[in-house]
């Protein structure tokens, strides 16, 4: 078990280049199974979830090499259609492999992902959409087995714009006969990145980024060379770090339009935001203003993956903020930890709404990271706090940030990763 030691009180300042997006690379890695060639992916984040996806690809029979941030994947020899339970347990989003493996082999066996640290995370929308495409799905002793002699394109109306269900449906539809239309699709930018990669491999998909995606079935895909889009949540986290420490930061390799739901809220707290092509800069006013209401929503609403970091930031803002989590029932487990640091927060509505009364200062403490974004939030709180904060269970943070301590140190913070057991360097 690793930990971060954060010595608070240092202003973030300087420039940082943002790497590839966690939520972009994962579905793209699941999609390479569909082609029987070699894919070269640039700008891949060296995070634990990438390494878990590589393990899954190797288990299926792909050959994978990583050079720096470039992955070379040869999926020509893929011949297995079972995703091992221990890997699904490690990373819930392994469920996205279901659509890819089913598309290629017409059969897939994957263990039920069950709940996770964010609470119950059902996959009923995934299963319903794959059934509509012609898959027969059975549940055998905690394993899902999907089979389809033939997948047939059809109109699929998602009950909710689920990111994973949209991606799984896209993957399964690539080789389906005829046309598939996903209505009420998720509009997250990472879905457009998946579309762009698949189209570079020879797929015929349009509409990603809107709520209607059309996939015209093709007989085969070939490998492609592709650069993964920047990580908008990592970018948002570093903007929040600058804001909460009263500093300033310039981020390179970002897409300002993808960051708008985050930067518009940071502007409301009093931060100055400047954008140029590929660049976003933030200047903090020092003391931030509270937010009347911040509510998480599917894109282009405020992303749930930035909610904990904003909650941390609002702990020392002037006034009372209300933060409403609508996506995940157990997303607020960092709140108790923030209160150990002196935050004044009341949780209402079964823990989904946080009423945050800004305090003058947070105090350094030992706190425990319960999940990926909650862990990042505690690091931000530590940056703003008086004294030293130790954030334990760093493995959660390593799932989604490539050497966060290194990036923050580069920006003038004092953050050390203790007894690291990360996959970096593997
Ligand atoms: C993806 C992201 C995750 C982000 C989330 C919401 C990846 C790898 N992960 O997760 O970081 O927090 O989008 O932006 O891209 N739901 C159901 N049934 C289903 C599917 C989802 O009830 O079959 C519910 C979920 O429990 C949740 C909501 O729908 O309450 C949104 O989930 P979804 O958009 O599917 O998130 P993920 O794809 O799991």
GROMACS .gro file of C-alpha atoms and ligand atoms in nm:
model
  465
    1UNK     CA    1   0.000   0.000   0.000
    2UNK     CA    2   0.146   0.335  -0.100
    3UNK     CA    3   0.074   0.684   0.027
    4UNK     CA    4   0.126   1.044  -0.077
    5UNK     CA    5   0.287   1.288   0.165
    6UNK     CA    6   0.173   1.640   0.082
    7UNK     CA    7   0.331   1.945   0.249
    8UNK     CA    8   0.067   2.215   0.211
    9UNK     CA    9   0.088   2.587   0.159
   10UNK     CA   10   0.285   2.601  -0.167
   11UNK     CA   11   0.127   2.783  -0.461
   12UNK     CA   12   0.099   2.585  -0.782
   13UNK     CA   13   0.257   2.769  -1.073
   14UNK     CA   14   0.400   2.682  -1.411
   15UNK     CA   15   0.320   2.476  -1.719
   16UNK     CA   16   0.221   2.115  -1.767
   17UNK     CA   17   0.152   1.896  -2.070
   18UNK     CA   18  -0.152   1.674  -2.025
   19UNK     CA   19  -0.131   1.308  -2.131
   20UNK     CA   20  -0.385   1.075  -2.290
   21UNK     CA   21  -0.726   1.022  -2.131
   22UNK     CA   22  -0.795   0.721  -1.908
   23UNK     CA   23  -1.155   0.702  -2.027
   24UNK     CA   24  -1.040   0.728  -2.390
   25UNK     CA   25  -0.767   0.464  -2.386
   26UNK     CA   26  -0.974   0.196  -2.207
   27UNK     CA   27  -1.252   0.157  -2.469
   28UNK     CA   28  -0.997   0.194  -2.749
   29UNK     CA   29  -0.792  -0.091  -2.602
   30UNK     CA   30  -1.111  -0.298  -2.583
   31UNK     CA   31  -1.180  -0.217  -2.949
   32UNK     CA   32  -0.844  -0.334  -3.089
   33UNK     CA   33  -0.970  -0.694  -3.055
   34UNK     CA   34  -1.202  -0.618  -3.346
   35UNK     CA   35  -0.916  -0.575  -3.592
   36UNK     CA   36  -0.685  -0.856  -3.688
   37UNK     CA   37  -0.388  -0.632  -3.753
   38UNK     CA   38  -0.139  -0.415  -3.569
   39UNK     CA   39  -0.253  -0.099  -3.391
   40UNK     CA   40  -0.008   0.171  -3.283
   41UNK     CA   41  -0.147   0.399  -3.014
   42UNK     CA   42   0.036   0.714  -2.910
   43UNK     CA   43  -0.014   0.928  -2.597
   44UNK     CA   44  -0.120   0.629  -2.384
   45UNK     CA   45  -0.124   0.712  -2.011
   46UNK     CA   46   0.102   0.482  -1.805
   47UNK     CA   47  -0.162   0.424  -1.538
   48UNK     CA   48  -0.266   0.106  -1.360
   49UNK     CA   49  -0.591   0.074  -1.561
   50UNK     CA   50  -0.392   0.076  -1.886
   51UNK     CA   51  -0.175  -0.207  -1.751
   52UNK     CA   52  -0.484  -0.407  -1.650
   53UNK     CA   53  -0.626  -0.362  -2.003
   54UNK     CA   54  -0.294  -0.483  -2.146
   55UNK     CA   55  -0.318  -0.794  -1.924
   56UNK     CA   56  -0.667  -0.860  -2.061
   57UNK     CA   57  -0.545  -0.820  -2.421
   58UNK     CA   58  -0.256  -1.060  -2.356
   59UNK     CA   59  -0.493  -1.314  -2.197
   60UNK     CA   60  -0.708  -1.300  -2.509
   61UNK     CA   61  -0.401  -1.373  -2.723
   62UNK     CA   62  -0.286  -1.029  -2.840
   63UNK     CA   63   0.082  -0.935  -2.840
   64UNK     CA   64   0.145  -0.601  -2.671
   65UNK     CA   65   0.461  -0.388  -2.649
   66UNK     CA   66   0.491  -0.051  -2.474
   67UNK     CA   67   0.759   0.201  -2.561
   68UNK     CA   68   0.724   0.516  -2.350
   69UNK     CA   69   0.366   0.629  -2.408
   70UNK     CA   70   0.321   0.430  -2.729
   71UNK     CA   71   0.149   0.092  -2.738
   72UNK     CA   72   0.191  -0.152  -3.024
   73UNK     CA   73  -0.077  -0.419  -3.026
   74UNK     CA   74  -0.089  -0.713  -3.262
   75UNK     CA   75  -0.436  -0.866  -3.236
   76UNK     CA   76  -0.394  -1.112  -3.527
   77UNK     CA   77  -0.338  -1.407  -3.290
   78UNK     CA   78  -0.629  -1.331  -3.053
   79UNK     CA   79  -0.809  -1.661  -2.996
   80UNK     CA   80  -0.967  -1.657  -2.648
   81UNK     CA   81  -1.308  -1.526  -2.560
   82UNK     CA   82  -1.298  -1.534  -2.180
   83UNK     CA   83  -1.206  -1.237  -1.960
   84UNK     CA   84  -1.059  -1.368  -1.632
   85UNK     CA   85  -1.245  -1.285  -1.314
   86UNK     CA   86  -0.941  -1.142  -1.135
   87UNK     CA   87  -0.897  -0.877  -1.407
   88UNK     CA   88  -1.265  -0.779  -1.408
   89UNK     CA   89  -1.238  -0.749  -1.030
   90UNK     CA   90  -0.938  -0.517  -1.065
   91UNK     CA   91  -1.106  -0.283  -1.310
   92UNK     CA   92  -1.481  -0.260  -1.341
   93UNK     CA   93  -1.462  -0.104  -1.686
   94UNK     CA   94  -1.330  -0.440  -1.818
   95UNK     CA   95  -1.697  -0.486  -1.906
   96UNK     CA   96  -1.627  -0.282  -2.223
   97UNK     CA   97  -1.432  -0.583  -2.351
   98UNK     CA   98  -1.762  -0.769  -2.377
   99UNK     CA   99  -1.875  -0.590  -2.695
  100UNK     CA  100  -1.536  -0.624  -2.866
  101UNK     CA  101  -1.489  -0.995  -2.791
  102UNK     CA  102  -1.851  -1.072  -2.883
  103UNK     CA  103  -1.812  -0.878  -3.208
  104UNK     CA  104  -1.501  -1.069  -3.309
  105UNK     CA  105  -1.572  -1.422  -3.182
  106UNK     CA  106  -1.954  -1.420  -3.158
  107UNK     CA  107  -1.917  -1.542  -2.801
  108UNK     CA  108  -1.780  -1.401  -2.477
  109UNK     CA  109  -1.756  -1.514  -2.115
  110UNK     CA  110  -1.696  -1.248  -1.853
  111UNK     CA  111  -1.752  -1.245  -1.479
  112UNK     CA  112  -2.023  -1.020  -1.341
  113UNK     CA  113  -1.848  -0.695  -1.241
  114UNK     CA  114  -2.074  -0.640  -0.939
  115UNK     CA  115  -2.055  -0.322  -0.733
  116UNK     CA  116  -1.745  -0.115  -0.676
  117UNK     CA  117  -1.619   0.157  -0.448
  118UNK     CA  118  -1.868   0.403  -0.608
  119UNK     CA  119  -2.161   0.177  -0.511
  120UNK     CA  120  -2.389  -0.047  -0.714
  121UNK     CA  121  -2.300  -0.028  -1.081
  122UNK     CA  122  -2.547  -0.234  -1.279
  123UNK     CA  123  -2.488  -0.330  -1.643
  124UNK     CA  124  -2.850  -0.380  -1.744
  125UNK     CA  125  -2.827  -0.121  -2.027
  126UNK     CA  126  -2.523  -0.301  -2.174
  127UNK     CA  127  -2.699  -0.637  -2.167
  128UNK     CA  128  -3.026  -0.502  -2.307
  129UNK     CA  129  -2.849  -0.336  -2.603
  130UNK     CA  130  -2.643  -0.647  -2.686
  131UNK     CA  131  -2.960  -0.859  -2.671
  132UNK     CA  132  -3.128  -0.619  -2.913
  133UNK     CA  133  -2.837  -0.676  -3.153
  134UNK     CA  134  -2.910  -1.049  -3.142
  135UNK     CA  135  -2.692  -1.179  -2.859
  136UNK     CA  136  -2.830  -1.450  -2.634
  137UNK     CA  137  -2.717  -1.376  -2.280
  138UNK     CA  138  -2.715  -1.621  -1.993
  139UNK     CA  139  -2.594  -1.584  -1.638
  140UNK     CA  140  -2.405  -1.890  -1.511
  141UNK     CA  141  -2.264  -1.888  -1.157
  142UNK     CA  142  -2.170  -1.519  -1.164
  143UNK     CA  143  -2.044  -1.530  -1.523
  144UNK     CA  144  -2.217  -1.366  -1.815
  145UNK     CA  145  -2.210  -1.570  -2.132
  146UNK     CA  146  -2.314  -1.394  -2.451
  147UNK     CA  147  -2.347  -1.577  -2.783
  148UNK     CA  148  -2.469  -1.467  -3.122
  149UNK     CA  149  -2.468  -1.665  -3.446
  150UNK     CA  150  -2.535  -1.339  -3.616
  151UNK     CA  151  -2.545  -0.980  -3.486
  152UNK     CA  152  -2.802  -0.766  -3.668
  153UNK     CA  153  -2.811  -0.387  -3.679
  154UNK     CA  154  -3.118  -0.227  -3.524
  155UNK     CA  155  -3.237   0.090  -3.349
  156UNK     CA  156  -3.138   0.090  -2.982
  157UNK     CA  157  -3.287   0.343  -2.747
  158UNK     CA  158  -3.076   0.361  -2.431
  159UNK     CA  159  -3.281   0.424  -2.116
  160UNK     CA  160  -2.998   0.645  -1.990
  161UNK     CA  161  -2.699   0.790  -2.178
  162UNK     CA  162  -2.454   0.544  -2.020
  163UNK     CA  163  -2.096   0.587  -2.138
  164UNK     CA  164  -2.006   0.218  -2.107
  165UNK     CA  165  -2.330   0.092  -2.263
  166UNK     CA  166  -2.286   0.329  -2.559
  167UNK     CA  167  -1.929   0.205  -2.611
  168UNK     CA  168  -2.015  -0.163  -2.573
  169UNK     CA  169  -2.298  -0.127  -2.823
  170UNK     CA  170  -2.071   0.052  -3.072
  171UNK     CA  171  -1.813  -0.228  -3.046
  172UNK     CA  172  -2.067  -0.508  -3.090
  173UNK     CA  173  -2.231  -0.327  -3.384
  174UNK     CA  174  -1.913  -0.280  -3.591
  175UNK     CA  175  -1.951  -0.627  -3.754
  176UNK     CA  176  -2.331  -0.647  -3.725
  177UNK     CA  177  -2.528  -0.691  -4.044
  178UNK     CA  178  -2.684  -0.363  -4.163
  179UNK     CA  179  -2.717  -0.040  -3.967
  180UNK     CA  180  -2.733   0.015  -3.592
  181UNK     CA  181  -2.857   0.342  -3.450
  182UNK     CA  182  -2.798   0.425  -3.085
  183UNK     CA  183  -3.052   0.681  -2.963
  184UNK     CA  184  -3.000   0.868  -2.633
  185UNK     CA  185  -2.631   0.781  -2.664
  186UNK     CA  186  -2.379   0.925  -2.419
  187UNK     CA  187  -2.213   1.238  -2.566
  188UNK     CA  188  -1.881   1.226  -2.381
  189UNK     CA  189  -1.581   1.334  -2.595
  190UNK     CA  190  -1.415   0.995  -2.531
  191UNK     CA  191  -1.693   0.832  -2.736
  192UNK     CA  192  -1.595   1.047  -3.033
  193UNK     CA  193  -1.234   0.937  -2.978
  194UNK     CA  194  -1.346   0.572  -2.993
  195UNK     CA  195  -1.541   0.644  -3.313
  196UNK     CA  196  -1.239   0.816  -3.469
  197UNK     CA  197  -1.008   0.524  -3.387
  198UNK     CA  198  -1.256   0.265  -3.517
  199UNK     CA  199  -1.309   0.465  -3.837
  200UNK     CA  200  -0.930   0.481  -3.883
  201UNK     CA  201  -0.944   0.098  -3.869
  202UNK     CA  202  -1.210   0.089  -4.143
  203UNK     CA  203  -1.536   0.109  -3.943
  204UNK     CA  204  -1.826   0.325  -4.061
  205UNK     CA  205  -1.952   0.517  -3.759
  206UNK     CA  206  -2.094   0.867  -3.739
  207UNK     CA  207  -2.264   1.086  -3.485
  208UNK     CA  208  -2.045   1.020  -3.177
  209UNK     CA  209  -2.047   1.330  -2.958
  210UNK     CA  210  -2.423   1.370  -3.027
  211UNK     CA  211  -2.707   1.165  -2.883
  212UNK     CA  212  -2.757   0.963  -3.205
  213UNK     CA  213  -2.478   0.736  -3.328
  214UNK     CA  214  -2.505   0.535  -3.648
  215UNK     CA  215  -2.288   0.230  -3.713
  216UNK     CA  216  -2.295   0.070  -4.056
  217UNK     CA  217  -2.165  -0.287  -4.027
  218UNK     CA  218  -1.844  -0.376  -4.212
  219UNK     CA  219  -1.697  -0.725  -4.271
  220UNK     CA  220  -1.353  -0.658  -4.122
  221UNK     CA  221  -1.122  -0.396  -3.967
  222UNK     CA  222  -0.751  -0.337  -4.012
  223UNK     CA  223  -0.495  -0.196  -3.767
  224UNK     CA  224  -0.433   0.179  -3.747
  225UNK     CA  225  -0.201   0.437  -3.595
  226UNK     CA  226  -0.381   0.675  -3.360
  227UNK     CA  227  -0.314   0.936  -3.090
  228UNK     CA  228  -0.531   0.916  -2.777
  229UNK     CA  229  -0.714   1.241  -2.687
  230UNK     CA  230  -0.600   1.438  -2.379
  231UNK     CA  231  -0.738   1.357  -2.035
  232UNK     CA  232  -0.995   1.625  -1.952
  233UNK     CA  233  -1.034   1.503  -1.591
  234UNK     CA  234  -0.658   1.508  -1.522
  235UNK     CA  235  -0.656   1.860  -1.676
  236UNK     CA  236  -0.945   1.965  -1.452
  237UNK     CA  237  -0.766   1.825  -1.147
  238UNK     CA  238  -0.452   2.036  -1.216
  239UNK     CA  239  -0.665   2.348  -1.279
  240UNK     CA  240  -0.834   2.287  -0.943
  241UNK     CA  241  -0.492   2.241  -0.778
  242UNK     CA  242  -0.385   2.585  -0.902
  243UNK     CA  243  -0.718   2.737  -0.797
  244UNK     CA  244  -0.717   2.597  -0.442
  245UNK     CA  245  -0.356   2.702  -0.373
  246UNK     CA  246  -0.407   3.058  -0.500
  247UNK     CA  247  -0.167   2.991  -0.787
  248UNK     CA  248  -0.174   2.980  -1.165
  249UNK     CA  249  -0.113   2.715  -1.427
  250UNK     CA  250  -0.092   2.675  -1.803
  251UNK     CA  251  -0.191   2.336  -1.943
  252UNK     CA  252  -0.078   2.223  -2.287
  253UNK     CA  253  -0.229   1.948  -2.504
  254UNK     CA  254  -0.586   2.012  -2.387
  255UNK     CA  255  -0.915   2.072  -2.566
  256UNK     CA  256  -1.072   2.385  -2.416
  257UNK     CA  257  -1.422   2.293  -2.539
  258UNK     CA  258  -1.409   1.960  -2.354
  259UNK     CA  259  -1.304   2.140  -2.037
  260UNK     CA  260  -1.576   2.405  -2.056
  261UNK     CA  261  -1.815   2.235  -1.805
  262UNK     CA  262  -1.525   2.248  -1.553
  263UNK     CA  263  -1.373   2.586  -1.642
  264UNK     CA  264  -1.714   2.757  -1.634
  265UNK     CA  265  -1.756   2.647  -1.270
  266UNK     CA  266  -1.399   2.753  -1.186
  267UNK     CA  267  -1.482   3.095  -1.337
  268UNK     CA  268  -1.781   3.118  -1.100
  269UNK     CA  269  -1.545   3.065  -0.806
  270UNK     CA  270  -1.355   3.375  -0.920
  271UNK     CA  271  -1.072   3.217  -1.123
  272UNK     CA  272  -0.955   3.374  -1.447
  273UNK     CA  273  -0.949   3.134  -1.743
  274UNK     CA  274  -0.774   3.197  -2.072
  275UNK     CA  275  -0.782   2.966  -2.371
  276UNK     CA  276  -0.577   2.938  -2.689
  277UNK     CA  277  -0.576   2.646  -2.932
  278UNK     CA  278  -0.458   2.343  -2.733
  279UNK     CA  279  -0.390   2.554  -2.421
  280UNK     CA  280  -0.589   2.650  -2.110
  281UNK     CA  281  -0.453   2.879  -1.837
  282UNK     CA  282  -0.599   2.949  -1.494
  283UNK     CA  283  -0.521   3.227  -1.249
  284UNK     CA  284  -0.663   3.197  -0.899
  285UNK     CA  285  -0.787   3.510  -0.718
  286UNK     CA  286  -0.652   3.368  -0.388
  287UNK     CA  287  -0.974   3.343  -0.190
  288UNK     CA  288  -1.235   3.154  -0.395
  289UNK     CA  289  -1.610   3.215  -0.395
  290UNK     CA  290  -1.858   2.942  -0.295
  291UNK     CA  291  -2.084   2.790  -0.564
  292UNK     CA  292  -2.464   2.819  -0.520
  293UNK     CA  293  -2.507   2.477  -0.679
  294UNK     CA  294  -2.290   2.227  -0.858
  295UNK     CA  295  -2.475   1.927  -0.997
  296UNK     CA  296  -2.312   1.635  -1.175
  297UNK     CA  297  -2.470   1.537  -1.508
  298UNK     CA  298  -2.383   1.344  -1.824
  299UNK     CA  299  -2.169   1.545  -2.069
  300UNK     CA  300  -2.193   1.837  -2.142
  301UNK     CA  301  -2.300   1.875  -1.779
  302UNK     CA  302  -2.051   1.888  -1.493
  303UNK     CA  303  -1.856   1.557  -1.488
  304UNK     CA  304  -1.899   1.334  -1.184
  305UNK     CA  305  -1.529   1.248  -1.214
  306UNK     CA  306  -1.444   1.611  -1.114
  307UNK     CA  307  -1.697   1.637  -0.830
  308UNK     CA  308  -1.467   1.525  -0.544
  309UNK     CA  309  -1.189   1.764  -0.654
  310UNK     CA  310  -1.438   2.056  -0.663
  311UNK     CA  311  -1.573   1.956  -0.322
  312UNK     CA  312  -1.217   1.974  -0.185
  313UNK     CA  313  -1.169   2.314  -0.346
  314UNK     CA  314  -1.495   2.453  -0.203
  315UNK     CA  315  -1.394   2.358   0.154
  316UNK     CA  316  -1.196   2.682   0.184
  317UNK     CA  317  -1.413   2.904  -0.041
  318UNK     CA  318  -1.592   3.210   0.089
  319UNK     CA  319  -1.951   3.112   0.174
  320UNK     CA  320  -2.163   2.799   0.152
  321UNK     CA  321  -2.171   2.570  -0.153
  322UNK     CA  322  -2.413   2.294  -0.245
  323UNK     CA  323  -2.275   2.000  -0.443
  324UNK     CA  324  -2.520   1.744  -0.573
  325UNK     CA  325  -2.399   1.403  -0.697
  326UNK     CA  326  -2.649   1.245  -0.934
  327UNK     CA  327  -2.445   0.965  -1.096
  328UNK     CA  328  -2.295   0.741  -0.827
  329UNK     CA  329  -2.453   0.665  -0.489
  330UNK     CA  330  -2.124   0.620  -0.296
  331UNK     CA  331  -1.921   0.893  -0.459
  332UNK     CA  332  -1.892   1.104  -0.143
  333UNK     CA  333  -1.666   0.883   0.066
  334UNK     CA  334  -1.392   1.147   0.063
  335UNK     CA  335  -1.622   1.381   0.261
  336UNK     CA  336  -1.550   1.221   0.600
  337UNK     CA  337  -1.179   1.240   0.525
  338UNK     CA  338  -1.207   1.610   0.434
  339UNK     CA  339  -1.385   1.666   0.766
  340UNK     CA  340  -1.086   1.508   0.944
  341UNK     CA  341  -0.887   1.791   0.787
  342UNK     CA  342  -1.123   2.051   0.937
  343UNK     CA  343  -1.377   2.088   0.654
  344UNK     CA  344  -1.732   2.186   0.752
  345UNK     CA  345  -1.958   1.961   0.541
  346UNK     CA  346  -2.305   1.821   0.600
  347UNK     CA  347  -2.421   1.534   0.382
  348UNK     CA  348  -2.792   1.529   0.295
  349UNK     CA  349  -3.021   1.322   0.071
  350UNK     CA  350  -2.868   0.984   0.156
  351UNK     CA  351  -2.520   1.123   0.123
  352UNK     CA  352  -2.562   1.249  -0.233
  353UNK     CA  353  -2.573   1.623  -0.153
  354UNK     CA  354  -2.288   1.798   0.026
  355UNK     CA  355  -2.349   2.132   0.196
  356UNK     CA  356  -2.005   2.285   0.231
  357UNK     CA  357  -1.946   2.583   0.456
  358UNK     CA  358  -1.610   2.733   0.364
  359UNK     CA  359  -1.353   2.735   0.647
  360UNK     CA  360  -1.049   2.959   0.670
  361UNK     CA  361  -0.792   2.680   0.648
  362UNK     CA  362  -0.774   2.301   0.633
  363UNK     CA  363  -0.530   2.124   0.863
  364UNK     CA  364  -0.285   1.855   0.754
  365UNK     CA  365  -0.387   1.506   0.868
  366UNK     CA  366  -0.364   1.138   0.776
  367UNK     CA  367  -0.655   1.052   0.549
  368UNK     CA  368  -0.748   0.751   0.343
  369UNK     CA  369  -0.823   0.749  -0.026
  370UNK     CA  370  -1.133   0.536  -0.092
  371UNK     CA  371  -1.145   0.567  -0.470
  372UNK     CA  372  -0.964   0.728  -0.762
  373UNK     CA  373  -1.114   1.078  -0.775
  374UNK     CA  374  -1.172   1.095  -0.400
  375UNK     CA  375  -0.798   1.028  -0.357
  376UNK     CA  376  -0.715   1.312  -0.596
  377UNK     CA  377  -0.948   1.539  -0.397
  378UNK     CA  378  -0.758   1.460  -0.075
  379UNK     CA  379  -0.427   1.546  -0.243
  380UNK     CA  380  -0.577   1.884  -0.347
  381UNK     CA  381  -0.700   1.942   0.009
  382UNK     CA  382  -0.348   1.859   0.130
  383UNK     CA  383  -0.199   2.117  -0.107
  384UNK     CA  384  -0.421   2.386   0.043
  385UNK     CA  385  -0.387   2.272   0.406
  386UNK     CA  386  -0.158   2.394   0.680
  387UNK     CA  387   0.106   2.132   0.761
  388UNK     CA  388   0.152   1.781   0.625
  389UNK     CA  389  -0.118   1.552   0.490
  390UNK     CA  390  -0.067   1.181   0.430
  391UNK     CA  391  -0.308   1.029   0.179
  392UNK     CA  392  -0.299   0.652   0.219
  393UNK     CA  393  -0.412   0.386  -0.032
  394UNK     CA  394  -0.242   0.560  -0.322
  395UNK     CA  395  -0.320   0.265  -0.551
  396UNK     CA  396  -0.663   0.417  -0.618
  397UNK     CA  397  -0.504   0.737  -0.750
  398UNK     CA  398  -0.249   0.538  -0.956
  399UNK     CA  399  -0.539   0.380  -1.147
  400UNK     CA  400  -0.600   0.709  -1.325
  401UNK     CA  401  -0.313   0.957  -1.287
  402UNK     CA  402   0.033   0.904  -1.434
  403UNK     CA  403   0.275   0.998  -1.155
  404UNK     CA  404   0.060   1.275  -1.008
  405UNK     CA  405   0.332   1.353  -0.751
  406UNK     CA  406   0.578   1.421  -1.032
  407UNK     CA  407   0.337   1.653  -1.217
  408UNK     CA  408   0.252   1.848  -0.900
  409UNK     CA  409   0.617   1.875  -0.797
  410UNK     CA  410   0.694   2.012  -1.144
  411UNK     CA  411   0.437   2.283  -1.064
  412UNK     CA  412   0.606   2.378  -0.735
  413UNK     CA  413   0.413   2.159  -0.490
  414UNK     CA  414   0.578   1.936  -0.230
  415UNK     CA  415   0.429   1.590  -0.290
  416UNK     CA  416   0.612   1.261  -0.239
  417UNK     CA  417   0.488   0.913  -0.323
  418UNK     CA  418   0.589   0.679  -0.039
  419UNK     CA  419   0.657   0.304  -0.078
  420UNK     CA  420   0.525   0.296  -0.430
  421UNK     CA  421   0.417  -0.041  -0.560
  422UNK     CA  422   0.284   0.103  -0.884
  423UNK     CA  423   0.302  -0.074  -1.218
  424UNK     CA  424   0.508   0.211  -1.362
  425UNK     CA  425   0.824   0.085  -1.520
  426UNK     CA  426   0.678  -0.261  -1.586
  427LIG     C1  427  -1.781   0.600  -1.731
  427LIG     C2  428  -1.642   0.642  -1.689
  427LIG     C3  429  -1.643   0.692  -1.546
  427LIG     C4  430  -1.744   0.805  -1.531
  427LIG     C5  431  -1.883   0.760  -1.582
  427LIG     C6  432  -1.985   0.873  -1.584
  427LIG     C7  433  -1.495   0.499  -1.821
  427LIG     C8  434  -1.400   0.387  -1.824
  427LIG     N1  435  -1.552   0.529  -1.702
  427LIG     O1  436  -1.820   0.494  -1.645
  427LIG     O2  437  -1.512   0.741  -1.514
  427LIG     O3  438  -1.758   0.837  -1.395
  427LIG     O4  439  -1.869   0.711  -1.718
  427LIG     O5  440  -1.941   0.978  -1.659
  427LIG     O6  441  -1.519   0.564  -1.922
  427LIG     N2  442  -2.595   0.251  -1.516
  427LIG     C9  443  -2.698   0.160  -1.498
  427LIG     N3  444  -2.701   0.052  -1.580
  427LIG    C10  445  -2.607   0.028  -1.678
  427LIG    C11  446  -2.503   0.123  -1.695
  427LIG    C12  447  -2.499   0.233  -1.612
  427LIG     O7  448  -2.783   0.177  -1.413
  427LIG     O8  449  -2.617  -0.071  -1.750
  427LIG    C13  450  -2.589   0.371  -1.429
  427LIG    C14  451  -2.462   0.374  -1.341
  427LIG     O9  452  -2.480   0.300  -1.223
  427LIG    C15  453  -2.446   0.521  -1.316
  427LIG    C16  454  -2.493   0.585  -1.447
  427LIG    O10  455  -2.574   0.486  -1.511
  427LIG    O11  456  -2.531   0.564  -1.214
  427LIG    C17  457  -2.380   0.628  -1.539
  427LIG    O12  458  -2.296   0.520  -1.567
  427LIG     P1  459  -2.212   0.507  -1.701
  427LIG    O13  460  -2.228   0.629  -1.786
  427LIG    O14  461  -2.243   0.377  -1.762
  427LIG    O15  462  -2.065   0.503  -1.644
  427LIG     P2  463  -1.947   0.405  -1.680
  427LIG    O16  464  -1.947   0.377  -1.826
  427LIG    O17  465  -1.948   0.290  -1.586
   0.00000   0.00000   0.00000
